[in-house]
Structure formats: C-alpha cells, structure tokens
Coordinates of C-alpha atoms in Angstrom, one line a residue:
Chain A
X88 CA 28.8 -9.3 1.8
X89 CA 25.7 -7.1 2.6
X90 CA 26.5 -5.5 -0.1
X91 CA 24.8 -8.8 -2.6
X92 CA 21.2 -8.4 -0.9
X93 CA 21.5 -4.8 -2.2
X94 CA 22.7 -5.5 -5.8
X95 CA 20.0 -8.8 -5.5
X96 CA 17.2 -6.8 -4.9
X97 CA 18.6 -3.8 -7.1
X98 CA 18.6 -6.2 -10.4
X99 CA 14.8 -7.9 -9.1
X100 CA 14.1 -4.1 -8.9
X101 CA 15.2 -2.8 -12.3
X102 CA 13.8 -5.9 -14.1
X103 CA 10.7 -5.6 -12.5
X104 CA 10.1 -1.8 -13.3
X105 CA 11.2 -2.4 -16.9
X106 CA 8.5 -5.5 -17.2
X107 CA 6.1 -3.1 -15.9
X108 CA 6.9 -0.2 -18.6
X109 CA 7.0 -3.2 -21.3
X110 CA 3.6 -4.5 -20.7
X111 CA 0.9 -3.3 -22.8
X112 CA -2.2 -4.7 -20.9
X113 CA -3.2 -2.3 -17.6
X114 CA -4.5 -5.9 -15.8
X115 CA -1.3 -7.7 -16.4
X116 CA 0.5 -3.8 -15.4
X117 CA -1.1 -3.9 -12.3
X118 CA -0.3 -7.4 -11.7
X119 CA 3.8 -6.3 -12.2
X120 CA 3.0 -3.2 -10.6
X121 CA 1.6 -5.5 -7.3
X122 CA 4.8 -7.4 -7.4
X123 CA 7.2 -4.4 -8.2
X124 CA 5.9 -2.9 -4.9
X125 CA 7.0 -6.0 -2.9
X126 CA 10.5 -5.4 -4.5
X127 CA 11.1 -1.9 -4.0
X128 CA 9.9 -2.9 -0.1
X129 CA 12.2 -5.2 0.2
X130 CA 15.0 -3.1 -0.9
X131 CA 14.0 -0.4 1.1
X132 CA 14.4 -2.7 4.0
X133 CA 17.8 -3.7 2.6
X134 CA 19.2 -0.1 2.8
X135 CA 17.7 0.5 6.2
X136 CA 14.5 2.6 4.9
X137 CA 11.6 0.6 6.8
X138 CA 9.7 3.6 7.0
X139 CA 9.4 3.9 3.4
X140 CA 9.3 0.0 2.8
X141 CA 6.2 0.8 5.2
X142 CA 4.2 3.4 3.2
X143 CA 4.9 1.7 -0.1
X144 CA 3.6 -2.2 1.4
X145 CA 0.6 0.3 2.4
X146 CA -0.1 1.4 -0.9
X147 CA 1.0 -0.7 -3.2
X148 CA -0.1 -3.7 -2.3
X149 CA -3.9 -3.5 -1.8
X150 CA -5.0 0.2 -3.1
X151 CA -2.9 1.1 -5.9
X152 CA -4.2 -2.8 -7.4
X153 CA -8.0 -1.7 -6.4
X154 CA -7.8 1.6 -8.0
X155 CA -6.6 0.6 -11.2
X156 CA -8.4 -2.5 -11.3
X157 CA -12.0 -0.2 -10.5
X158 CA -10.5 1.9 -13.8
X159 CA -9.9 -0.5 -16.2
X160 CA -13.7 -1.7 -15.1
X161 CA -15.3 1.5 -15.4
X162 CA -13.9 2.1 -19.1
X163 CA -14.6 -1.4 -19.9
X164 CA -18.1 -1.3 -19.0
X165 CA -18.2 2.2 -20.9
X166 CA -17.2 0.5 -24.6
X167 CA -19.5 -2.6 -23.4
X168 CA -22.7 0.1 -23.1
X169 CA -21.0 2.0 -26.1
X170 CA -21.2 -1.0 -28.6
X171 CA -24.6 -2.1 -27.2
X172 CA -26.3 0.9 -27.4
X173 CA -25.6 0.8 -31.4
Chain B
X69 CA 26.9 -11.6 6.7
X70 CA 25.4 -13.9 8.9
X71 CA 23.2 -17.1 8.2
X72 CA 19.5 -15.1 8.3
X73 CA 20.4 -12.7 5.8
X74 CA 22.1 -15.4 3.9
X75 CA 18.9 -16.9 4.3
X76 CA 16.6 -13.9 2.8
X77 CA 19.3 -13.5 -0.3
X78 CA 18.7 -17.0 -1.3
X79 CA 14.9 -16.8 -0.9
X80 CA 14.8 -13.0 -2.5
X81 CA 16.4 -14.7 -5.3
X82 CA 15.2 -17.9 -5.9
X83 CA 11.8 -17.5 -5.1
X84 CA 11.0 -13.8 -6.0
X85 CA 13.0 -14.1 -9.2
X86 CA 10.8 -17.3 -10.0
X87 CA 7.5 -15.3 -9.4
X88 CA 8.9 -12.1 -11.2
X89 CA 9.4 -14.5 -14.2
X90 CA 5.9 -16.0 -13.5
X91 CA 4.0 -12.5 -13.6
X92 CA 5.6 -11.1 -16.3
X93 CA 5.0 -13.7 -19.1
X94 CA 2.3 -16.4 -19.7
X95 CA -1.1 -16.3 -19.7
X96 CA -3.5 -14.3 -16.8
X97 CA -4.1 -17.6 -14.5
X98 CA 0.0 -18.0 -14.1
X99 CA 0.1 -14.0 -13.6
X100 CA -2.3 -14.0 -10.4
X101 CA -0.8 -16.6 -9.0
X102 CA 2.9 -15.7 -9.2
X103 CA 1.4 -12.1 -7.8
X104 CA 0.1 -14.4 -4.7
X105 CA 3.3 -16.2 -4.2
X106 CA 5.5 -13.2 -4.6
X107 CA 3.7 -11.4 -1.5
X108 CA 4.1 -14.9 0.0
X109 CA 7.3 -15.1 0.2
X110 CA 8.6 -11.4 0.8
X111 CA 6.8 -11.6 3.9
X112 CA 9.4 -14.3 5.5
X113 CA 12.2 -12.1 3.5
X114 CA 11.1 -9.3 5.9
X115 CA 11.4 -11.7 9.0
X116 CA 14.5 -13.1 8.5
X117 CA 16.3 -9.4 7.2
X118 CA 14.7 -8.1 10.8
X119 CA 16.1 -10.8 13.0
X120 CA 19.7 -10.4 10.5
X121 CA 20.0 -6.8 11.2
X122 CA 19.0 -7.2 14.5
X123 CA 15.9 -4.9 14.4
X124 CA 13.0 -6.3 16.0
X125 CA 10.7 -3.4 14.6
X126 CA 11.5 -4.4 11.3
X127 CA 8.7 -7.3 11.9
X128 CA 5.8 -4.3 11.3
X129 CA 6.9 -4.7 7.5
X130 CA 6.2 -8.5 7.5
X131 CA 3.2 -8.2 9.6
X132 CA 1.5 -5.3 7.1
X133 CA 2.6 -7.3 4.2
X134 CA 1.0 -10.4 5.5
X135 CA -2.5 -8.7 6.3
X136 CA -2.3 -6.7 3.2
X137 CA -0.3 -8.8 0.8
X138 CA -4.0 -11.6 0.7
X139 CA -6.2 -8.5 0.6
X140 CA -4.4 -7.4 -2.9
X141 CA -4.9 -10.8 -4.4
X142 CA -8.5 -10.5 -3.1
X143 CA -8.7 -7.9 -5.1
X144 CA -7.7 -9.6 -8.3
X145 CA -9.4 -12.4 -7.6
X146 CA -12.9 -10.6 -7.3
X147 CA -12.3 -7.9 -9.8
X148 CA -11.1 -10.1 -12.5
X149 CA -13.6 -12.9 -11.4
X150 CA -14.9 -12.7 -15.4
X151 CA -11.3 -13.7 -17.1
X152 CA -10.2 -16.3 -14.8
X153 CA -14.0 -18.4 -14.4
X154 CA -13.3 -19.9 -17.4
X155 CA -10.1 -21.6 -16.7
X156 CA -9.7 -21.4 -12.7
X157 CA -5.9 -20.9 -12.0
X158 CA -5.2 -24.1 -9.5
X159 CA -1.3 -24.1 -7.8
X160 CA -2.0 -25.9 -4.7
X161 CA 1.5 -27.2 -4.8
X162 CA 3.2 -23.8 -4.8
X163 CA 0.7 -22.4 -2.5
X164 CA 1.9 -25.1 0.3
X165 CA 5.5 -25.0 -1.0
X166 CA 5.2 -21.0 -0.3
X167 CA 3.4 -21.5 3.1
X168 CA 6.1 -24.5 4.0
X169 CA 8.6 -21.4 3.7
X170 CA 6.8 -18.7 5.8
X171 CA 6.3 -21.4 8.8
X172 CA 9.8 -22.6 9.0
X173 CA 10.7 -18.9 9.2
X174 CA 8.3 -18.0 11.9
X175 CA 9.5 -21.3 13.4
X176 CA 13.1 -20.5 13.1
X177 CA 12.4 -16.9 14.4
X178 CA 10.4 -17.8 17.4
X179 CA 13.4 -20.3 18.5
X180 CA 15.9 -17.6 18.3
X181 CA 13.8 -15.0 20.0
X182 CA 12.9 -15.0 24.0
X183 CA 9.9 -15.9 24.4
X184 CA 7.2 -13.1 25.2
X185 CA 5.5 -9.9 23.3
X186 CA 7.8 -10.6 20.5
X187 CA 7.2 -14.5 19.9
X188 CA 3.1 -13.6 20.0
X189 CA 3.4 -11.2 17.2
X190 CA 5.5 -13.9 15.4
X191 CA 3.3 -16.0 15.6
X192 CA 0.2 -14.0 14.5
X193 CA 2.3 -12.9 11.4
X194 CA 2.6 -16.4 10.6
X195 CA -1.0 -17.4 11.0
X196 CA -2.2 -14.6 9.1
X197 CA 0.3 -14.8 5.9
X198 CA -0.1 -18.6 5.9
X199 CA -4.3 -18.1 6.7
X200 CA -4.6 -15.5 4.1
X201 CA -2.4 -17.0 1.5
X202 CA -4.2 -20.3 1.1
X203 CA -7.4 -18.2 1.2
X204 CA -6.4 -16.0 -1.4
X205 CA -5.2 -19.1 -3.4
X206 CA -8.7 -20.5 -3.1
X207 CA -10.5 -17.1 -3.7
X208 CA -8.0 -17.2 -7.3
X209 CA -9.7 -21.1 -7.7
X210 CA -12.5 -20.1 -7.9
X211 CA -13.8 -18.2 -4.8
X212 CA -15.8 -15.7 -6.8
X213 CA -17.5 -17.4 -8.8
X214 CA -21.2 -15.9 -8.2
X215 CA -19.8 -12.2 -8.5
X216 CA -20.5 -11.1 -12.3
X217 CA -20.7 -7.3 -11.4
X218 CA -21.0 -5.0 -8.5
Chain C
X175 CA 2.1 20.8 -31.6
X176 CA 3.6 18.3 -34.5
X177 CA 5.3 15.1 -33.1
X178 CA 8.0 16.2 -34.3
X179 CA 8.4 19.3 -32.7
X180 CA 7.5 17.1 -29.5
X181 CA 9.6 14.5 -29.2
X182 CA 12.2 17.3 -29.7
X183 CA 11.3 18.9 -26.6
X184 CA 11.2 15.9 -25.0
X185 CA 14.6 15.1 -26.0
X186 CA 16.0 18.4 -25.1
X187 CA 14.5 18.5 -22.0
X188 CA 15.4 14.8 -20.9
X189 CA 19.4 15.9 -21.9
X190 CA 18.8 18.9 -19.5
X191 CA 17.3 16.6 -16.5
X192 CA 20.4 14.1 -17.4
X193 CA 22.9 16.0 -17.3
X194 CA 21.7 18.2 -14.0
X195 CA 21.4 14.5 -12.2
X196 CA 25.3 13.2 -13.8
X197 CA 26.2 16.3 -12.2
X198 CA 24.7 16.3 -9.2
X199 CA 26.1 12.2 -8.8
X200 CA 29.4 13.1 -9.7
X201 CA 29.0 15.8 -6.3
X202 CA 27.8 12.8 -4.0
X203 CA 29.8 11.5 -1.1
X204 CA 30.7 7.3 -1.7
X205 CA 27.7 4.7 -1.3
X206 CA 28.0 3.5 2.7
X207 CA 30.8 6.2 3.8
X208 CA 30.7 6.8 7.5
X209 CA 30.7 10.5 7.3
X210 CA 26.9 11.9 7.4
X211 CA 27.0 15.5 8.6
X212 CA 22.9 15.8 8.3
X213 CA 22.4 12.7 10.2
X214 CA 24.1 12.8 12.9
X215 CA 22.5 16.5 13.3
X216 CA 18.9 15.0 12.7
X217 CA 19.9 12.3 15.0
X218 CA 21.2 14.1 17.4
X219 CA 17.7 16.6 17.8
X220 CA 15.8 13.9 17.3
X221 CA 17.2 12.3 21.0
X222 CA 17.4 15.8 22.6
X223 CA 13.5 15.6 22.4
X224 CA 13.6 11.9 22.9
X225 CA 12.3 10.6 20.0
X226 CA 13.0 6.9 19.2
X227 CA 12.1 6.6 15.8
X228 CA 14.4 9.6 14.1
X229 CA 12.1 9.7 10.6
X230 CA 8.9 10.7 12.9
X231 CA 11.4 13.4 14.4
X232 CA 12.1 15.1 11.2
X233 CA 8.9 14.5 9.3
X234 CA 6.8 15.7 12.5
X235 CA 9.7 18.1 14.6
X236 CA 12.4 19.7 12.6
X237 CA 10.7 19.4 9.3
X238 CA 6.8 19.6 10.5
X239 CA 6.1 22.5 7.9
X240 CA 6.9 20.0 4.9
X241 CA 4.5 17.6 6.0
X242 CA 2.0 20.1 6.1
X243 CA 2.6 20.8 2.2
X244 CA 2.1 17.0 1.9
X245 CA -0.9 16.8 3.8
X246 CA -2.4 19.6 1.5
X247 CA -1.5 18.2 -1.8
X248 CA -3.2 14.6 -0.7
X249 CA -6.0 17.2 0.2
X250 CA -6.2 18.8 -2.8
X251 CA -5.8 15.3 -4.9
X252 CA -8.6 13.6 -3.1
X253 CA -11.3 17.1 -3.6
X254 CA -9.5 17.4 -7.3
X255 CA -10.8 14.1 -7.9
X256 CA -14.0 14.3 -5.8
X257 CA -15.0 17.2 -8.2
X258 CA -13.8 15.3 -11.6
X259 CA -15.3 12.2 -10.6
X260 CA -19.3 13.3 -9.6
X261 CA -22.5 12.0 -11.0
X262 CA -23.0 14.0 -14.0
X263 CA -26.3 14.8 -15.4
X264 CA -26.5 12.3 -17.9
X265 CA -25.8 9.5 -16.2
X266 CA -27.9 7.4 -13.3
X267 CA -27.3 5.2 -10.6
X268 CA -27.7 1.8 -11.0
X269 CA -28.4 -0.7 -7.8
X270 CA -25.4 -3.2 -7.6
X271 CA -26.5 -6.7 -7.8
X272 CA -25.5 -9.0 -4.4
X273 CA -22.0 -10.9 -5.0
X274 CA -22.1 -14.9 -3.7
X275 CA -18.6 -14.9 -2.4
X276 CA -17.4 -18.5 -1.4
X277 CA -17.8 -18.8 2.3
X278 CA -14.0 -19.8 3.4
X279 CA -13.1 -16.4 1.7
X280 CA -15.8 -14.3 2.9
X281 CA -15.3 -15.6 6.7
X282 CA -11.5 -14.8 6.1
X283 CA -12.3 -11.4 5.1
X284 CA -14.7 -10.4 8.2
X285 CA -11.9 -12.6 10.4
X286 CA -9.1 -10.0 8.8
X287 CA -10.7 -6.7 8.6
X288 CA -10.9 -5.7 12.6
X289 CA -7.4 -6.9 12.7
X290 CA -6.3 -5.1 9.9
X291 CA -8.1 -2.0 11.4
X292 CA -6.2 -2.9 14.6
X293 CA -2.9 -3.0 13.1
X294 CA -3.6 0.7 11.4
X295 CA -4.3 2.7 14.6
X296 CA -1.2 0.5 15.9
X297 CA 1.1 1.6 13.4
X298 CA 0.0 5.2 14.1
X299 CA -0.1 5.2 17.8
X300 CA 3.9 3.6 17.5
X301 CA 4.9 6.6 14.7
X302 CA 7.5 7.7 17.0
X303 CA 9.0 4.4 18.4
X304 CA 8.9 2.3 15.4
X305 CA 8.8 2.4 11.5
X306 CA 5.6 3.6 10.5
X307 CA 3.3 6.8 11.2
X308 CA 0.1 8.2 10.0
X309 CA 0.4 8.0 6.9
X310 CA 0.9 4.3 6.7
X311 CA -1.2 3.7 9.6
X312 CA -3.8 5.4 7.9
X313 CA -3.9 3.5 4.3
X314 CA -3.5 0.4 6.3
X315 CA -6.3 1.2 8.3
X316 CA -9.0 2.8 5.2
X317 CA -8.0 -0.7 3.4
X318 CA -9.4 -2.6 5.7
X319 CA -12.9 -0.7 5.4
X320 CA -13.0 -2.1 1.9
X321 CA -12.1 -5.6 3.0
X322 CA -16.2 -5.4 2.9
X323 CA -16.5 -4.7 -1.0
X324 CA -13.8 -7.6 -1.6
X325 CA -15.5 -10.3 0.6
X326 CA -18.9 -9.0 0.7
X327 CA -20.5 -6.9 -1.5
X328 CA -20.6 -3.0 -2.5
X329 CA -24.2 -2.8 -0.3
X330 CA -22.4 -3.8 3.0
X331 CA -19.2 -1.3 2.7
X332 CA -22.0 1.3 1.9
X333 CA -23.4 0.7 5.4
X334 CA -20.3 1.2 7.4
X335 CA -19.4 4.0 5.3
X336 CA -21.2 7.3 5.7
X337 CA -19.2 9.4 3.3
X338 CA -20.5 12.5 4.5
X339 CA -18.9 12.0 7.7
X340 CA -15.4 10.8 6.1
X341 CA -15.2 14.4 4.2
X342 CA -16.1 16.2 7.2
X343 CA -13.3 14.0 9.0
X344 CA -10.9 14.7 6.2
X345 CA -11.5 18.1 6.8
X346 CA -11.1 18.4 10.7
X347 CA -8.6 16.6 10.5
X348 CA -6.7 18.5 8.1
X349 CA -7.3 21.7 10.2
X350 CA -6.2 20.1 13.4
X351 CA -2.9 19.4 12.3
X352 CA -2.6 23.9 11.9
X353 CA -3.9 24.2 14.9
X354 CA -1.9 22.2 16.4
X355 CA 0.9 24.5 14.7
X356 CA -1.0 27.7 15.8
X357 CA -0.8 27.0 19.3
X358 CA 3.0 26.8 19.3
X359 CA 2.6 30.3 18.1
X360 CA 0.6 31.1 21.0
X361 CA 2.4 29.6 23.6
X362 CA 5.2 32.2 22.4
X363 CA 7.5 30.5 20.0
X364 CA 7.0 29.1 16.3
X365 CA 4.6 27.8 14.2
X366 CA 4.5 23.5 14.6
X367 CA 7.8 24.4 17.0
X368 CA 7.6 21.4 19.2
X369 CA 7.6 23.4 22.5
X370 CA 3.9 22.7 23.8
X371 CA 4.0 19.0 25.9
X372 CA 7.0 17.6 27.6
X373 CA 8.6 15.6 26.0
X374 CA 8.3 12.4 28.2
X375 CA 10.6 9.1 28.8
X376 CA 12.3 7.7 25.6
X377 CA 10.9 5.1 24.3
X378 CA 7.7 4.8 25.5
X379 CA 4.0 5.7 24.2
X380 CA 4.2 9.3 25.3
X381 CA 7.1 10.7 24.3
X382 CA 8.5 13.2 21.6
X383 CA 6.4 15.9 22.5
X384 CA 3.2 17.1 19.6
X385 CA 4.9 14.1 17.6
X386 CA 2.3 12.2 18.7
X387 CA -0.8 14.5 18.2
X388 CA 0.5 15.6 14.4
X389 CA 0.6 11.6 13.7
X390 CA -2.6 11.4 14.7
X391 CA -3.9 14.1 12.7
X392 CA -2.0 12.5 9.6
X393 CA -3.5 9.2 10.5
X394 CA -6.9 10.6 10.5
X395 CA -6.7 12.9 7.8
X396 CA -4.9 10.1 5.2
X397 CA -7.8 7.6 6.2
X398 CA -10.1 9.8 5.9
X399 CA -8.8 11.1 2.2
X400 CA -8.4 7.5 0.8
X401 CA -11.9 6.3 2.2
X402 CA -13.2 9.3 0.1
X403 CA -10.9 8.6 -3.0
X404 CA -11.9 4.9 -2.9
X405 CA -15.7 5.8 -2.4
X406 CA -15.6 8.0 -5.8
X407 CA -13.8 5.5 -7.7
X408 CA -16.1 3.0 -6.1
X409 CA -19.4 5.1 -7.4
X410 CA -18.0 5.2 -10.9
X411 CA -17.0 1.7 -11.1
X412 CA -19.9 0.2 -9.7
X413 CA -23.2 2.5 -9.7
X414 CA -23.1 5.2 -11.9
X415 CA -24.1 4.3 -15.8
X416 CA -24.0 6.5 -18.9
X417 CA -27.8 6.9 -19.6
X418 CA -27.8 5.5 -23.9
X419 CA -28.9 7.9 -25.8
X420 CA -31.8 7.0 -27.9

C-alpha cells in the first residue's frame, strides 16, 4: 500500500515538471518551478531520500525563486532603459 | 499502511493537486497564492510521513520547509510587488483552511509523541509554518506596497 | 549550423542517450527487492566508524574525494559568474531607493532570520546523525542573510554583508577541506582517509571521525559561495545601470 504515496507523488511530479516545460512566462516558471521543488521533496521523502529532499527544500524553495526572479528584473529594467533612452 | 501515511496520501493529493492546478493556470494573483498554499501544506505532509515511517529525523524536512517555504513567497511578494498592486491577491479563507491543516497535524503529532525535545521542535515547526504562512499571505495582499524598486 | 542540420543532431544524439538508458533499465535489479550488495557494504563501513547518518558516511568517508570535485565545481560556478557578472565600464551604480515594507511582515522577517540562521549551523553541526549536512546547512543558513533584502531593504543586507570577507571565507574554506585531506597523508595513510580523530560514541555530536570537520568546511564554504553568487546577482539587479548613450 506504500507503494500509492510513491505513484501519488510520482504523477504530482511528472505533471508538475511538464507544467513547468509548457509555460512560456519565466515569472509564472518560477512560480511552477517553486512548487515542483515541494514535489520532488516530498517524493524524495517517500522513497526514503531525506537527504536529498533536504538539499532540494534548501534550494528550491527560497534561492532558485530569488535568482531568477533578480534575472527576469535585471533584463526587464534593461528593455525599460532601452525603449527610454530612444 | 497505517493511518499517518494514509493521512499524508490524502492531503498530498487533495490539497497539492488543488494548488498544482492553481499555479499552473489562471491569472498571476491565483499563481502566488497556490505557490503559498502548496509550501503550506507539504510541510504537515513531511510531519505526518515522519511520524508514519517512524523516523523522527525526518521532522528537519518540515521544519526547513516551514522557515523557508514563507521566505520564497516573500520573495514573490516583494519582487513582483509591481504586477500584483493593482489587483492584490486576497485568499484569507484558504490561508486559514491551510493553517487549520498544519495545526491539527502538529496537534496530532505532539499527542502521539512523549513529551520532551521532540514535542518543542513540534511545536516550533508549527508556530513558524502557521506564523510565516499568514505573513506571507498578508505580504501577497499587499505587504509591499511602498517598494517600487531596489 | 542550419536548423536542420541541428535538430538532426539532436535527434541522433537523444536516440543514442535513449537507448544507452533502455539498456541500462533493462540491467536493473526490481524496484524495492531486498538484495542491495552496495548498501549493505556502505552500511556496514559506515557503523564500523560509527556513523549514524550513512549518506554523511559515504559523501564525507568512503567517497570524500567526490565531494571534493563538487566542492570545486560550486567553486568554480560562483568565481565563473563573479567574473561574468562585474561592473563593466559603461555602466554605473545607481543608489537603491528605501523599500516601506508593511510592518507585520518586516517584524516577521527580523523574528525569522536568527532562527533560520540557527537552524543552518544546526543542520550542519547534526550532518552525521541526521538528514542534512553542509551543504544544506549552508544554503539554509546564506538565505537567511537575505531575509534582510526581502523584509528590509538592499541598504541593510549591505551592512551585514562585507563581501570581501565572504570571498576570502569561500576561499579558506575551500582549502580547509584539502588540508584536512593532507593531513591524513601525513599522519601516514591516504589522502581524506578518515584515520586522524577517534571516532567517538555512535550517535552523538562527536562521532564519525573528520566527518564532522569536512561538514564544516562544506557548510562554510557553500554559505560562503551562495552569499557571493547572491551579492553579484544582487548588484546587477539592483545597482548597476547601463549608462544611455547619448
């Protein structure tokens, strides 16, 4: 019976990552990306990982979000100057 | 399969699969919010798979998830301050629905574990994933509205 | 190269990778058996030097070499990006204006961040008793620096964050983890051979031998690394402006 957390968190796993390749907009990617994280550590947990549920909670929940979010910012603000600057 | 893991199937699905559907379509205010509630509830999910496999060491998951799990949404909230002043996302009812969920499962958790070392750590998991939760829901509402950039 | 000629090569080479990994499947051993020949091995050294938390074992012990690798690729990530992301010559730093942040939020954050801190230099101290090690202790821990930029502004994560210092941190770091590995060399046997300490009572703070010390250099040495990657990305994001040309 373990066995249906695994295939639970399997399918929320798979549909997650191919949400994430689907989505067009890097914000809204990030936003999947932040919530795909929270799958694959819950999985990891699920086939007795924690160690590796660990280091992705570590990273993808607060820095991978941050550094794409500064990104998308930082090229946003660099078509903003572009276009003013004409 | 006994009744915690049970437990953490049903929520994984019910209530993960909701917030997977709720950050992959709509508009950006439903997004950030299903991002919130998503970290809100994996972090009883980690609890109750701990206390079903019988690993209390399992509860450093939940407890990183619900220190960093806010701070993420933090980071949405300030960085995208611009597209959501317009139209503040407001979900008070999930918010509290999701929080209702993470202290029945510290609850639970605390009354099948003895009490000591274990119960205080329980108990600060819970304060700070139900503490940062509501916060980040208010931060999402509005929180940043004086940042425009920097 | 035409896109043609492109998506051919990608099509030939994803058949290759596919059919290497069907093969390779088709070689496993079933999902859940109860036979694990290189667990129960790893397991089994792992106790001998009474290590509770077998992953430290074999990330810090029997594999300590590999994790050196690692720890020089994150090094040579953060300094690639350190390099590509600099103040150029034509562009200028621009002061950051002061963020209002509500006050609920901004308490919460300066409530959180000394926790959160806390909670990193636990999860490293406990690498060898419980999931966890430096390198998560050590994201978890240069997060919560930035819990500053979130709840208060860019100016006050400035203040507590002498960059210079991180690099030079980064880099000590980095070479304490080798030195650690060069003194098993001295003290007669093999480089990062976890010979140098006793081992100590299972389950307890001080046990596993250099495990410890090697987590602590990782700790150190990843906090250090993603203070420095966040400060660059920071800098770009927030300060540094193209100068318009006129």
């Amino acid at each position: 019976m373990a066995d249906a957390l695994i295939a639970v968190a399997l399918l929320l796993v798979a549909v997650s990552a191919t949400v994430a390749v689907v989505t067009r907009d890097p914000v809204r990617q990030a936003l999947v990306l932040a919530v795909l994280g929270i799958v694959l550590a819950v999985l990891f947990t699920v086939l007795q990982a924690p160690d590796v549920g660990l280091s992705q909670l570590a990273v993808g929940s607060a820095l991978t979000p941050l550094l794409l979010l500064l990104t998308v910012r930082k090229v946003r603000r660099r078509a903003q100057d572009r276009d003013g600057g004409r | 399969m006994n009744g915690w893991l049970l437990a953490a199937a049903v929520v994984l699905a019910g209530g993960v699969g909701a917030t997977l559907w709720g950050v992959a379509t709509g508009p950006l205010r439903r997004r950030v919010v299903a991002q919130n509630l998503s970290s809100a509830l994996a972090c009883p999910i980690l609890l109750l798979l701990s206390q079903g496999y019988d690993r209390p060491s399992y509860v450093d998951l939940a407890l990183v998830l619900a220190l960093l799990g806010p701070v993420g949404t933090l980071v949405f909230a300030r960085l995208l301050a611009d597209e959501l002043a317009g139209d503040p996302p407001r979900a008070w009812g999930a918010t509290w629905a999701a929080a209702g969920v993470g202290a029945g499962v510290v609850l639970a958790l605390c009354a099948a574990t003895a009490p000591g070392r274990a119960t205080v750590k329980l108990l600060l998991t819970g304060a700070l994933l139900i503490g940062g939760n509501v916060v980040a829901s208010r931060a999402l509402a509005g929180g940043f509205r004086g940042v425009r950039r920097g | 190269m035409s896109p043609r000629l492109r998506l051919w090569l990608v099509c030939a080479a994803g058949s290759g990778l596919a059919a290497l990994l069907v093969a390779a499947c088709l070689d496993l051993p079933g999902f859940g058996g109860d036979r694990h020949p290189y667990g129960d091995r790893a397991v089994d050294a792992s106790l001998a030097r009474r290590t509770a938390n077998t992953v430290a074992s074999v990330n810090f012990d029997q594999r300590a070499f590999d994790t050196l690798g690692e720890m020089s690729i994150l090094f040579a990530a953060v300094l690639g990006c350190v390099v590509l992301l600099r103040q150029t010559r034509d562009e200028h730093r621009a002061r950051p204006e002061p963020a209002h942040v509500d006050r609920p939020v901004r308490r919460y954050t300066l409530l959180v961040l000394p926790v959160a801190l806390l909670t990193g230099l636990y999860v490293i101290a406990h690498g060898q008793l419980s999931p966890g090690g430096g390198f998560q202790g050590g994201v978890v821990a240069a997060t919560s620096l930035h819990l500053l930029y979130v709840g208060a502004d860019y100016r006050a994560l400035e203040r507590v964050r002498p960059i210079g210092v991180y690099e030079v941190g980064d880099a000590l770091s980095a070479s304490a983890y080798v030195v650690t590995g060069c003194a098993g060399v001295l003290a007669g046997t093999a480089f990062l051979a976890n010979t140098l300490l006793p081992y100590g009572t299972f389950n307890t703070l001080s046990s596993g031998g250099t495990v410890p010390l090697l987590n602590a250099a990782i700790g150190m040495e990843v906090a250090c690394a993603v203070v420095v990657l966040l400060a660059r990305f920071l800098d770009q994001a927030v300060e540094i402006e193209e100068v318009r040309s006129l």
